[in-house]
Short mmCIF file of C-alpha atoms and ligand atoms in Angstrom, two decimals:
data_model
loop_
_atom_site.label_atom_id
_atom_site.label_comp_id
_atom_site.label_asym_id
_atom_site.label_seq_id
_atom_site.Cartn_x
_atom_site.Cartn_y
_atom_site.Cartn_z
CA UNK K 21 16.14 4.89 -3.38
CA UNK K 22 14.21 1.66 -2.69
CA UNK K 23 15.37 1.75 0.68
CA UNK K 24 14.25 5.40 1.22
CA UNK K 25 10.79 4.40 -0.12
CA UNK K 26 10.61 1.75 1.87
CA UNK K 27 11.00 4.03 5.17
CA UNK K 28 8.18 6.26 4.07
CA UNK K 29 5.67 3.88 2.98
CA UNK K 30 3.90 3.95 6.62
CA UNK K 31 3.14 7.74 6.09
CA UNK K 32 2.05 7.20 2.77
CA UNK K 33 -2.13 7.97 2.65
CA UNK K 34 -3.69 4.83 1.83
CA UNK K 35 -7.24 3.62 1.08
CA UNK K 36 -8.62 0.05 1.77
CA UNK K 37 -11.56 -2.17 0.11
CA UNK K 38 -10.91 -5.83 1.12
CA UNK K 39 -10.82 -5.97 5.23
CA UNK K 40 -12.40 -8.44 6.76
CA UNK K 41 -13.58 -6.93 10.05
CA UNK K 42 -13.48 -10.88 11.72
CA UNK K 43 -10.03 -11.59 10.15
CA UNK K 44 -8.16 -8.43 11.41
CA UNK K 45 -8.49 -8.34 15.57
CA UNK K 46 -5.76 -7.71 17.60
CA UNK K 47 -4.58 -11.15 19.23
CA UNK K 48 -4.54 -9.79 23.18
CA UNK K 49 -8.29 -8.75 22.46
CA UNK K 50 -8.88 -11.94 20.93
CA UNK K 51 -7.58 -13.53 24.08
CA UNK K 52 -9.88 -10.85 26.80
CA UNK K 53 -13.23 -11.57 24.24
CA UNK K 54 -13.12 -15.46 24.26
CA UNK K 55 -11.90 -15.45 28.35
CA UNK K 56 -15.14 -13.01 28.95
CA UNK K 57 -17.20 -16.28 27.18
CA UNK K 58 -15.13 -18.74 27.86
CA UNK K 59 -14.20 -19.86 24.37
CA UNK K 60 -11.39 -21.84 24.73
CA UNK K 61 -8.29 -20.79 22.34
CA UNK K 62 -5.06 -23.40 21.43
CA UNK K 63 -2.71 -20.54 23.17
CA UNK K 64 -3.02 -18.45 26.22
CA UNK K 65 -0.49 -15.59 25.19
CA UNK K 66 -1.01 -12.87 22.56
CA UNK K 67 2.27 -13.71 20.56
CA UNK K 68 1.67 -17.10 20.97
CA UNK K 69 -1.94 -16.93 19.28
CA UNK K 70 -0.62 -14.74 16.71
CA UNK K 71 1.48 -17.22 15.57
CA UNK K 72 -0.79 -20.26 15.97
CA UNK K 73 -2.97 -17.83 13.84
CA UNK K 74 -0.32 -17.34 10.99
CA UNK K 75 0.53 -21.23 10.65
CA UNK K 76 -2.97 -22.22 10.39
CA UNK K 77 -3.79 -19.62 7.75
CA UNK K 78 -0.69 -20.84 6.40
CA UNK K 79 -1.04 -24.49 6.31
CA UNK K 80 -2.66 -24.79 3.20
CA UNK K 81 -5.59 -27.07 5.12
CA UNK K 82 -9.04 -25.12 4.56
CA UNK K 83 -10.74 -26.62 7.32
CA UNK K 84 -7.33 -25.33 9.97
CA UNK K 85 -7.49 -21.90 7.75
CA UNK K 86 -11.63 -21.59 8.24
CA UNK K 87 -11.12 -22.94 12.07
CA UNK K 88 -9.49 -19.32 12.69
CA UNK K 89 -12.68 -17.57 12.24
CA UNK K 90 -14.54 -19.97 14.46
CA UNK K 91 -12.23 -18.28 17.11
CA UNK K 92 -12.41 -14.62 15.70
CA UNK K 93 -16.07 -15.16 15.37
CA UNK K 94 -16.72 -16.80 18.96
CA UNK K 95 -15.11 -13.63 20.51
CA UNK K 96 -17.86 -11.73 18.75
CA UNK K 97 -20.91 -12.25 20.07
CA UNK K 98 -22.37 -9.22 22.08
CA UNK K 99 -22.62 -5.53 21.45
CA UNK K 100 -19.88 -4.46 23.42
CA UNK K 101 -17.64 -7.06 21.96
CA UNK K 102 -18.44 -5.81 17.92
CA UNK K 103 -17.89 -2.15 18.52
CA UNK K 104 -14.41 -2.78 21.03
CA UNK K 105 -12.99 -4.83 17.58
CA UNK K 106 -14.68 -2.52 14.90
CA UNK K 107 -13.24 0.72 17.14
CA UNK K 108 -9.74 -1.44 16.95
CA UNK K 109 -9.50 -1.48 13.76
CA UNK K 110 -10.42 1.80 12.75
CA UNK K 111 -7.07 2.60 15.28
CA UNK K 112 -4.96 0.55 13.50
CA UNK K 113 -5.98 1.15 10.20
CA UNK K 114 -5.32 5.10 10.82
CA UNK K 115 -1.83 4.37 12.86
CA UNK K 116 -1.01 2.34 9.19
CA UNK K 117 -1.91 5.35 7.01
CA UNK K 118 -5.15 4.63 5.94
CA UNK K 119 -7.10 7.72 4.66
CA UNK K 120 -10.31 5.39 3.59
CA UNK K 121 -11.71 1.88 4.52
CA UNK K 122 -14.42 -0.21 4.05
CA UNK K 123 -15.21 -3.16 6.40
CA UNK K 124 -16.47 -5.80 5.70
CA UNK K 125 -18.38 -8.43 7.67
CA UNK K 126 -21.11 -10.82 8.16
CA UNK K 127 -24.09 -10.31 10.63
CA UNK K 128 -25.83 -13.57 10.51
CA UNK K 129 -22.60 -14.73 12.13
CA UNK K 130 -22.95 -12.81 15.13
CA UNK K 131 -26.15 -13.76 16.47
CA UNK K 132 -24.84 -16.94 18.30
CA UNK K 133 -25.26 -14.82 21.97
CA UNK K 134 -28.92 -13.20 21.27
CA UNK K 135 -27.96 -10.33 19.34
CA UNK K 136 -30.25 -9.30 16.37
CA UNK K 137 -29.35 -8.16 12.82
CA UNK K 138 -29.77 -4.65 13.35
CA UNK K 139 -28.49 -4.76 16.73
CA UNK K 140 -25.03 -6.24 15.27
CA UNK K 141 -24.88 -3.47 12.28
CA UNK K 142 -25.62 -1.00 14.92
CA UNK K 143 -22.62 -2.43 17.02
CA UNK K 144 -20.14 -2.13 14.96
CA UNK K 145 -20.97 1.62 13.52
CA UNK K 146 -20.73 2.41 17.22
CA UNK K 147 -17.22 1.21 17.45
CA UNK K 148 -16.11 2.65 13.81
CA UNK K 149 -17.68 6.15 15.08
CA UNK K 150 -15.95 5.87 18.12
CA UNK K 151 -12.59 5.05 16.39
CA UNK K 152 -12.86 7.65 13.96
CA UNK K 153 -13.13 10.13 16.77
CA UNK K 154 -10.45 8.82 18.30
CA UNK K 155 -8.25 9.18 15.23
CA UNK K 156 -9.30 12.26 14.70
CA UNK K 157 -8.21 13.40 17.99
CA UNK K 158 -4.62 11.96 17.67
CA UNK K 159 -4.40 13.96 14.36
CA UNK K 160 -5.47 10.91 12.16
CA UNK K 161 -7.95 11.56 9.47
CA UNK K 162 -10.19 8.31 8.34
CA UNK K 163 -13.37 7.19 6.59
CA UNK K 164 -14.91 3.83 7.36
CA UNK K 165 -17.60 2.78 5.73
CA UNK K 166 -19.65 -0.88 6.43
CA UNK K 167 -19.75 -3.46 4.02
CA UNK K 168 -22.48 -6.07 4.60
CA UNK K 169 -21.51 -9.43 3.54
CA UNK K 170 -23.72 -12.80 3.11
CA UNK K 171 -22.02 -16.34 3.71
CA UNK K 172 -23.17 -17.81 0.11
CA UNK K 173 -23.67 -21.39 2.06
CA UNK K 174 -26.64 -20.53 4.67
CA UNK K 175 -29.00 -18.59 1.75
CA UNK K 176 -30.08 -15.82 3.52
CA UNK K 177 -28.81 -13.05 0.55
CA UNK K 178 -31.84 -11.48 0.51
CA UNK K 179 -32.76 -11.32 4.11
CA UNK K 180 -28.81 -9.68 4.63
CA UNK K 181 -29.37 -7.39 1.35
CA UNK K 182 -31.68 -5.90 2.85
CA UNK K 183 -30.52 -5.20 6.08
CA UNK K 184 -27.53 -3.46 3.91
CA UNK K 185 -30.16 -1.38 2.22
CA UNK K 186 -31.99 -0.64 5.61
CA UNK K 187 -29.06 0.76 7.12
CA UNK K 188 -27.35 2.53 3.81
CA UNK K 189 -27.71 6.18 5.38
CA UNK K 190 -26.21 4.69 8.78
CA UNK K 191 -23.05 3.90 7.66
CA UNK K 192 -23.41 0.32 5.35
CA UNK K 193 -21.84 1.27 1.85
CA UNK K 194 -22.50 -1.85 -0.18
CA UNK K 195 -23.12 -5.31 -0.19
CA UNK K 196 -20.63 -8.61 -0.56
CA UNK K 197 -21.07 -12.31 -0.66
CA UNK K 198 -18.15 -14.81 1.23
CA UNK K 199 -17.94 -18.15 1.98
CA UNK K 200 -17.40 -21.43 0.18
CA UNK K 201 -17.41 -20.34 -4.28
CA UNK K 202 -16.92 -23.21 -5.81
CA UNK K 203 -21.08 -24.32 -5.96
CA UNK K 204 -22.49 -21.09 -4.61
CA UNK K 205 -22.81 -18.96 -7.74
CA UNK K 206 -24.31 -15.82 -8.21
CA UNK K 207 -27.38 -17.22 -9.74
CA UNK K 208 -28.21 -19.40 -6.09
CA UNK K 209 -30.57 -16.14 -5.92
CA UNK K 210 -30.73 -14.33 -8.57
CA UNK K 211 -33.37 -12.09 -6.91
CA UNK K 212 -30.96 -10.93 -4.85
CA UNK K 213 -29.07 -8.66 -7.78
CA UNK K 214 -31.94 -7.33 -9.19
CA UNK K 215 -32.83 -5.76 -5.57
CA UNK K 216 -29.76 -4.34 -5.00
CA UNK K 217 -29.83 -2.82 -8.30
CA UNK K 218 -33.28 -1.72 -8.30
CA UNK K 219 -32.18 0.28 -4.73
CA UNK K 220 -28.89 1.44 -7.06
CA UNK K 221 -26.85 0.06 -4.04
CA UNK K 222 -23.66 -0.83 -4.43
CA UNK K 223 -22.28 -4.43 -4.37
CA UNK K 224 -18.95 -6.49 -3.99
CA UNK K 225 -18.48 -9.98 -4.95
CA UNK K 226 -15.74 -12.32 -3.94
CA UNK K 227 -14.90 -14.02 -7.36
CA UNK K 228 -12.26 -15.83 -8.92
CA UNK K 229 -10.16 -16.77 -5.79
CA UNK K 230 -11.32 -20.11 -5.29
CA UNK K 231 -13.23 -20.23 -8.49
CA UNK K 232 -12.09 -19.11 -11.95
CA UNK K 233 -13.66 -17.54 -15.14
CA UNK K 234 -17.32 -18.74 -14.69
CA UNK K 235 -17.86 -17.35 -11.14
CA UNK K 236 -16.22 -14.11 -12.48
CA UNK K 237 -18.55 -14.09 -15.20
CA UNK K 238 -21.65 -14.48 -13.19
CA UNK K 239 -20.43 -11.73 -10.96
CA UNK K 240 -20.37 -9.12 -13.17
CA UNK K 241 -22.96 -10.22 -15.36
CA UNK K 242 -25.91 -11.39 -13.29
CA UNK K 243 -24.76 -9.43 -10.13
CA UNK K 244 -23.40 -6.80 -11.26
CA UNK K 245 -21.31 -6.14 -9.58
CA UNK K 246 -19.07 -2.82 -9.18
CA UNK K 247 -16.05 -4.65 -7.97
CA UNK K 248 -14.38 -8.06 -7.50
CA UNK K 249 -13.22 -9.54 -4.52
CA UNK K 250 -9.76 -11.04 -5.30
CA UNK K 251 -10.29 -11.77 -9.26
CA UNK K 252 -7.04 -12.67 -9.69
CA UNK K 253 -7.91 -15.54 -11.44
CA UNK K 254 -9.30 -13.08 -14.45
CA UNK K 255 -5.41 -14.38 -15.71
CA UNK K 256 -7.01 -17.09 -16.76
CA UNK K 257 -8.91 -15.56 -19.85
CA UNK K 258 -5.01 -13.66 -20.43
CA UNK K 259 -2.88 -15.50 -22.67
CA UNK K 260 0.79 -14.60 -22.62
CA UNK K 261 3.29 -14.87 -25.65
CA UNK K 262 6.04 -17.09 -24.59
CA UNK K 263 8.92 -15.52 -26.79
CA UNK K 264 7.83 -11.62 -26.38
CA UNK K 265 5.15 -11.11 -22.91
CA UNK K 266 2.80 -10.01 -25.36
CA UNK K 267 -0.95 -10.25 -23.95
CA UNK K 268 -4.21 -11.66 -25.78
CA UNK K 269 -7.27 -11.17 -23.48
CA UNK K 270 -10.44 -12.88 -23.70
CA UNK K 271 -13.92 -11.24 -23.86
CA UNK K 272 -14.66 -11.40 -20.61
CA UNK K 273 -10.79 -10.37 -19.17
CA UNK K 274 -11.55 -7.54 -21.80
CA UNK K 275 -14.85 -6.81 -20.29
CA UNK K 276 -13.60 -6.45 -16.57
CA UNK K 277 -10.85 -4.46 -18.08
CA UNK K 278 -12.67 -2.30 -20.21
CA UNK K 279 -15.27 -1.17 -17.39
CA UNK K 280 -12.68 -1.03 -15.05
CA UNK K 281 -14.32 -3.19 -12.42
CA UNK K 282 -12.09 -3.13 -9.76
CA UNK K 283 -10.09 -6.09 -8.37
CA UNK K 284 -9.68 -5.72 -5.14
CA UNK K 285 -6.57 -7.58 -4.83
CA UNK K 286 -4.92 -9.43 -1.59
CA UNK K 287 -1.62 -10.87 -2.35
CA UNK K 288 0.16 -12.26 1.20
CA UNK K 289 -3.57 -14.28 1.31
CA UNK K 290 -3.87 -15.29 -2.33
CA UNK K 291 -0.48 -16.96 -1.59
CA UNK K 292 -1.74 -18.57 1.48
CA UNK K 293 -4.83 -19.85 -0.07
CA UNK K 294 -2.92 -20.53 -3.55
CA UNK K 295 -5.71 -18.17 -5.40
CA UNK K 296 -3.48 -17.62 -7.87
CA UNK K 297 -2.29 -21.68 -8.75
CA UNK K 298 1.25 -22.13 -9.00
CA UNK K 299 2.34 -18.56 -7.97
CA UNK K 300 4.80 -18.91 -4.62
CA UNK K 301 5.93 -15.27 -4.05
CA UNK K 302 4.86 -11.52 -4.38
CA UNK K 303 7.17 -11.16 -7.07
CA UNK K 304 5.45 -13.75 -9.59
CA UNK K 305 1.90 -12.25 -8.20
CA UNK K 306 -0.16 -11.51 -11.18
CA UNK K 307 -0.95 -8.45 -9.10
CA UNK K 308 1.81 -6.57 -11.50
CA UNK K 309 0.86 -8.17 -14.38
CA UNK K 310 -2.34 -7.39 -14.16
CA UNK K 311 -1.70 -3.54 -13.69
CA UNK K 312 0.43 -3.18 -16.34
CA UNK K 313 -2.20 -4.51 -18.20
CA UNK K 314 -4.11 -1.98 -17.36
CA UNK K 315 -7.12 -3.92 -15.17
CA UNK K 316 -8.61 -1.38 -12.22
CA UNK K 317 -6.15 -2.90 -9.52
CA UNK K 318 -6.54 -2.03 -5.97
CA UNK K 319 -4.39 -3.59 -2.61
CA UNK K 320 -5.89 -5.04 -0.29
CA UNK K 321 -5.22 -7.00 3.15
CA UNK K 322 -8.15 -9.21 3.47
CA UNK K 323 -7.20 -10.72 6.66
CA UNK K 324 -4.63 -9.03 8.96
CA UNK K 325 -4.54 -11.29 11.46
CA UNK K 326 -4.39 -14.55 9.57
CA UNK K 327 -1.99 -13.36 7.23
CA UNK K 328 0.11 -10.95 10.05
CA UNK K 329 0.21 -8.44 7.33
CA UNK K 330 -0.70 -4.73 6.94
CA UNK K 331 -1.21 -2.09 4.03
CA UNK K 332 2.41 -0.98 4.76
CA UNK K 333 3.62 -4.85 4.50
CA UNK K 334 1.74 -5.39 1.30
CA UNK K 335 2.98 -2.51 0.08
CA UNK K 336 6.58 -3.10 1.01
CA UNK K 337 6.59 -6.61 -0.21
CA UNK K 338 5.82 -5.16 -3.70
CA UNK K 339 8.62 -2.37 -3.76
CA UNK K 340 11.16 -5.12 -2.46
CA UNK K 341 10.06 -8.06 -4.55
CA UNK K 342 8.40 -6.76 -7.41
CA UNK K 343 9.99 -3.73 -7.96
CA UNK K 344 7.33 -1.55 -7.81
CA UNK K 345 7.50 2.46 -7.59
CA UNK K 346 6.01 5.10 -5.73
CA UNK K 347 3.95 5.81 -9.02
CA UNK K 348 2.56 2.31 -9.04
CA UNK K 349 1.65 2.45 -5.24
CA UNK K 350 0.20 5.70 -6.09
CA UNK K 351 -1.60 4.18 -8.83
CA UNK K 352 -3.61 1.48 -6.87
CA UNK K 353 -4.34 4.19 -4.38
CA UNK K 354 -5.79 6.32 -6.58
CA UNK K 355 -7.57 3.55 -8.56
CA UNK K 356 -8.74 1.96 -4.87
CA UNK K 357 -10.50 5.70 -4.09
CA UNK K 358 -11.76 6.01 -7.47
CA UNK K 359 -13.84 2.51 -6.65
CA UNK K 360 -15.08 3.58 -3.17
CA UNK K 361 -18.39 2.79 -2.47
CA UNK K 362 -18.93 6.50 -1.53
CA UNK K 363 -19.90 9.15 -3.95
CA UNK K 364 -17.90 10.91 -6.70
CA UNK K 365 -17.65 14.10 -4.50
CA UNK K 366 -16.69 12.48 -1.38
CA UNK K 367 -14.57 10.31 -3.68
CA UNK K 368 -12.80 13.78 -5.17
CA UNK K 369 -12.35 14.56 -2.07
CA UNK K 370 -10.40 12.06 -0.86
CA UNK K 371 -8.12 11.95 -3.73
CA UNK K 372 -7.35 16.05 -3.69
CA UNK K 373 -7.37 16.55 0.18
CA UNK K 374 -5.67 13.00 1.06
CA UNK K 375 -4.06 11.58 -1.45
CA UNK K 376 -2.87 13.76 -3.82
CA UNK K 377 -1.28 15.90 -1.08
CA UNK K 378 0.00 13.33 1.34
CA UNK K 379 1.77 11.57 -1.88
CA UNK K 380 3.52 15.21 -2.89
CA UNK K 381 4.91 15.23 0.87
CA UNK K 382 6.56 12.05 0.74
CA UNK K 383 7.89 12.38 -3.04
CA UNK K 384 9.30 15.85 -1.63
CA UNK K 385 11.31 14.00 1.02
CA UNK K 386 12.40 11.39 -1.19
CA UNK K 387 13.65 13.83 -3.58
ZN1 ZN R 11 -12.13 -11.62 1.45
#
């Protein structure tokens, strides 16, 4: 049975909320962007860089994990350039099964070449629109929506929040803050949160990966926000009985849980950059945990290219390691279009044309 589930899982219809759009480029277009500049890479063939790629993510050094992105983000830099990698992944996110994305990326780090803010959103809905089409016309269906994201380090939240907000009815769905958590809270600008909500516009917040309860709780509470990137480390405010698995949850694990803010979870990179301390495989993620629990969990890939993985490979790992069903991959599906940043209509319609039906087909022919 696991084996036959296994085999299906790539036409299983799948929605995705934690992409980064500078973490997920195909390594041969890596290797044409940076010869166009001349950005010099450490490897001069496509399987070569993809593995050089891997191992650095890998290596447990930040600085060798944040030097990918120096690359992915060097081959970046002009209009064409956004919209060939945004149109990419769009492709390869519909070849994978993916019914619904959102991705997400940072402007300000794009206007190393000349390029302006606007000009960079602009880029990359060019290249989603195109890839949609493209889908569409090799029988794919997909959404892609544009999440804005400001590096916490440079302080420019509010100057990004607003481009999010400028550009909401031209394809940006919410906002995000990346970068460096540990001493970058939530409350750097507070002003920031009570724009967003004040424009009712939704927002993402990468919390509790590299930071544990407190950056969670500033989040939620002074941003706001509607989901959490990675919050995996919400375990923390979980205690587990020893003799009988039993779980006591804290006020705050009970207040993430009990307004089902989503966690958009990553596991192959939470392993790579130890987000979850002490945990060494998929099967002893607290992703599972966590869902039996009964927290809003959605999967999530984070960085494709860093971490070679896929929404197929996540979701494989989890029916071969931790024994998970086609009801729980269902589950985080479900739970994942739920906490779209689209609206409850589009949202219902993704679940009862998409999901729901897709998910019938494959339990028929498992049957
Ligand atoms: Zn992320």
């Amino acid at each position: 049975m696991t084996q036959a589930l296994l085999d299906e899982i790539p036409d299983l219809p799948k929605v995705l909320l934690h992409d980064h759009l500078d973490g997920g480029l195909r390594p041969q277009t890596v290797l044409e962007l940076c010869d166009a500049v001349g950005h010099e890479l450490p490897a001069t063939d496509a399987d070569t860089l993809a593995t050089w790629f891997r191992d650095a993510a890998d290596s447990g050094s930040l600085p060798r994990y944040l030097e990918t992105f120096d690359h992915t983000i060097a081959a970046m830099q002009t209009p064409d350039a956004l919209a060939r990698v945004a149109r990419e992944a769009v492709l390869d996110l519909a070849a994978d099964g993916v019914v619904y994305a959102e991705q997400r990326w940072a402007p300000e780090q794009h206007v190393q070449r000349g390029m302006s803010l606007p000009e960079t959103v602009e880029a990359v809905q060019a290249g989603i629109d195109a890839g949609i089409a493209e889908a569409a016309a090799a029988g794919r269906t997909i959404r892609v929506g544009q999440l804005v994201t400001a590096m916490r380090h440079t302080d420019r939240w509010v100057e990004i929040a607003e481009l999010a907000v400028a550009y909401r009815d031209a394809g940006v769905v919410g906002f995000d803050i990346a970068g460096p958590e540990d001493g970058f809270a939530p409350d750097r600008h507070a002003e920031v949160w009570r724009f967003l909500a004040e424009q009712n516009f939704p927002t993402t917040i990468h919390a509790g990966e590299a930071a544990g309860l407190d950056s969670i709780s500033q989040a939620v509470h002074l941003g706001q926000a509607d989901r959490l990137g990675h919050g995996v480390r919400i375990m923390e405010d979980v205690t587990l009985s020893e003799h009988d698995r039993t779980a006591t949850l804290g006020r705050l694990a009970h207040w993430v849980r009990d307004h089902q803010i989503a966690l958009e979870v990553c596991p192959v990179s939470n392993l790579q950059t130890n987000a979850a301390p002490g945990v060494t495989s998929v099967a002893d993620h607290p992703i599972t945990r966590l869902k039996e629990l009964d927290f809003a969990v959605t999967l999530n890939t984070d960085n494709r290219l860093m971490s070679r993985t896929s929404m197929s490979h996540e979701m494989r790992l989890l029916v071969s390691e931790a024994g998970w069903t086609i009801d729980d991959l269902a589950d985080v599906t479900l739970t994942a279009a739920w906490s779209a940043f689209c609206h409850h209509d589009e949202r219902r319609e993704l679940v009862d044309e998409l999901i729901l039906p897709g998910y019938q087909k494959v339990e028929g022919a498992l049957r």
